[in-house]
PDB file of C-alpha atoms in Angstrom:
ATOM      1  CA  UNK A  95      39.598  35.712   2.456  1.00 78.00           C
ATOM      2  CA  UNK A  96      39.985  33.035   0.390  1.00 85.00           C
ATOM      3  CA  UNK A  97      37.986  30.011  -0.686  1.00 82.00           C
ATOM      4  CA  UNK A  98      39.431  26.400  -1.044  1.00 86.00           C
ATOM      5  CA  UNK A  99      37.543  23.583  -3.215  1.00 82.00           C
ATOM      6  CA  UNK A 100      38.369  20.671  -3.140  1.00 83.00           C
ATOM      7  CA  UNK A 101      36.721  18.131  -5.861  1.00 79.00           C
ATOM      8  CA  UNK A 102      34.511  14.611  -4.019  1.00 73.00           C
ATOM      9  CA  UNK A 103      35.544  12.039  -5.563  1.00 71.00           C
ATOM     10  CA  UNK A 104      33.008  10.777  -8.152  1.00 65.00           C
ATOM     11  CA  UNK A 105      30.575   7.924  -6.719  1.00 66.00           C
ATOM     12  CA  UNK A 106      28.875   6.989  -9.917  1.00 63.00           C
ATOM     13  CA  UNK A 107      30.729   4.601 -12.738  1.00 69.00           C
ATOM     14  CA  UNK A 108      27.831   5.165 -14.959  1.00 76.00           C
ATOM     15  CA  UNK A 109      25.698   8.644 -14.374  1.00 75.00           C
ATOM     16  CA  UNK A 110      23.700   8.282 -17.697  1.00 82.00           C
ATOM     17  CA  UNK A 111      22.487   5.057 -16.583  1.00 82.00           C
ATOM     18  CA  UNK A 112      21.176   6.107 -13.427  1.00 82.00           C
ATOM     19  CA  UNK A 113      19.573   8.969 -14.543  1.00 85.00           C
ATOM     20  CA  UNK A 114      17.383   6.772 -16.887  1.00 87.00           C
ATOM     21  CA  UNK A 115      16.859   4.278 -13.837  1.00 85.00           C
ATOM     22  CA  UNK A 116      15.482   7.135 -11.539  1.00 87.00           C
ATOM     23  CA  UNK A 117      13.643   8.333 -14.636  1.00 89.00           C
ATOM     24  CA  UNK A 118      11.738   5.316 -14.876  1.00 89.00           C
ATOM     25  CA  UNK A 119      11.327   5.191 -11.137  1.00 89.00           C
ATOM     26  CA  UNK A 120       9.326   7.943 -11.422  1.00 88.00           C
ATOM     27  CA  UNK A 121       7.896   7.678 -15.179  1.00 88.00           C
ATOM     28  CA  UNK A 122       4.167   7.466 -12.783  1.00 87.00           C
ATOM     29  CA  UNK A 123       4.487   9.277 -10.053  1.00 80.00           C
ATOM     30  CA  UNK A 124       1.850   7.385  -8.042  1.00 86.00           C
ATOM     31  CA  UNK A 125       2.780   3.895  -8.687  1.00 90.00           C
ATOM     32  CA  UNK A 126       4.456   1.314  -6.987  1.00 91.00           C
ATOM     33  CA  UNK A 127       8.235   1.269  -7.196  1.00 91.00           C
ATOM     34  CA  UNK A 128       8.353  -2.651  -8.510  1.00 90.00           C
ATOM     35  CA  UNK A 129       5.568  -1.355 -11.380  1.00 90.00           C
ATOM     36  CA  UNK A 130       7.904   1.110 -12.772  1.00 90.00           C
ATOM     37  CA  UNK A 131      10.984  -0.782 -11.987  1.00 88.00           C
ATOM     38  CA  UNK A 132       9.253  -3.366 -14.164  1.00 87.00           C
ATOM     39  CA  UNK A 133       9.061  -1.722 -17.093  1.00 83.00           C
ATOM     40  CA  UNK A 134      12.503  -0.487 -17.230  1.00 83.00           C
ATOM     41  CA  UNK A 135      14.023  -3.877 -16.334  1.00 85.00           C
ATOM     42  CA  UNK A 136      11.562  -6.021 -18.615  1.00 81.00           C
ATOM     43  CA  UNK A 137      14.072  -4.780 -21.351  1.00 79.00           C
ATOM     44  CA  UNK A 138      16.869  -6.809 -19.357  1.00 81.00           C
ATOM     45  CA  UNK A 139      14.575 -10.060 -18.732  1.00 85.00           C
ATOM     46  CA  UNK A 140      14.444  -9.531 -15.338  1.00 86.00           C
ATOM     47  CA  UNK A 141      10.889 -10.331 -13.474  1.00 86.00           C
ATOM     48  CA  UNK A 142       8.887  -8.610 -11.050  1.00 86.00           C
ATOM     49  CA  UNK A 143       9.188 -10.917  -8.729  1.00 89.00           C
ATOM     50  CA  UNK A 144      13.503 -10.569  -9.022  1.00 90.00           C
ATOM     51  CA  UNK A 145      12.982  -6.962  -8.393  1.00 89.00           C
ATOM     52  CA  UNK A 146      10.257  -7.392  -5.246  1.00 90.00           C
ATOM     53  CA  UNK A 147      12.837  -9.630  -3.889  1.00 92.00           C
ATOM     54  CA  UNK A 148      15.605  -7.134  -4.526  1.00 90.00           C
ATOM     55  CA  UNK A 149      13.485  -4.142  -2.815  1.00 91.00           C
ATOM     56  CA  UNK A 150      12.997  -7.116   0.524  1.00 93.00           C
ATOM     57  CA  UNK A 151      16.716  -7.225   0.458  1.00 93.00           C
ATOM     58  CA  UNK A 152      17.308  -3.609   0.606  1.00 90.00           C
ATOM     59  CA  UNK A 153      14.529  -3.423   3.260  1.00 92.00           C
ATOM     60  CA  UNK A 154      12.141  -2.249   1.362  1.00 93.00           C
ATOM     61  CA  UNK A 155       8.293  -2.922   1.430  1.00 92.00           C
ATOM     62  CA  UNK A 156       6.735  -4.641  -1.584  1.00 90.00           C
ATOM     63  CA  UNK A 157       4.632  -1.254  -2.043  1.00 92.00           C
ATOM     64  CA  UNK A 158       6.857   0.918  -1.620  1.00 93.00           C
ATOM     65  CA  UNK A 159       6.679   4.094  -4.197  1.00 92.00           C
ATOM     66  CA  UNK A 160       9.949   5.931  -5.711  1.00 88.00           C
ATOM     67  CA  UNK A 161       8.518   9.224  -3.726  1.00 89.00           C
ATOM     68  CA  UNK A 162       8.967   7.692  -0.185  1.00 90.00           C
ATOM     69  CA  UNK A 163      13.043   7.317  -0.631  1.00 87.00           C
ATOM     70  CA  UNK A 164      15.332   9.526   0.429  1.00 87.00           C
ATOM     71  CA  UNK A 165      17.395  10.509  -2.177  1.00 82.00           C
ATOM     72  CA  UNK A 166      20.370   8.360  -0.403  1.00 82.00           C
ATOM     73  CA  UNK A 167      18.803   5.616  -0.741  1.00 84.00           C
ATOM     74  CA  UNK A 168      18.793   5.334  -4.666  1.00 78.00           C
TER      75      UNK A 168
END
């Protein structure tokens, strides 16, 4: 028998970068999403409020917490 592979092509532009954005979506495991979010995105003057209305886009409650997404939908 023999096995064939055959390589997916890559999805992510930028792994590193969304390993530290998971990262901080889970720096506190019990806290909301937008709290975490917040801290990592306060670096790139961007607001809570930008990133609540960002989650409503995506269809995302307000208090929703990194642990309740399927790993899809990051």
């Amino acid at each position: 028998r023999v096995l064939a592979f055959t390589r997916k092509p890559a999805v992510l532009t930028k792994p590193a970068s969304f390993l530290s954005f998971v990262k901080a979506a889970f720096a506190q495991r019990r806290k909301l999403l937008k709290k975490n979010l917040s801290v990592f995105y306060s670096q790139k003057n961007i607001t809570e409020a930008q990133l609540v209305g960002w989650l409503s886009e995506m269809g995302f409650k307000e208090t929703v917490r990194g642990e309740e997404l399927k790993p899809e939908q990051f």
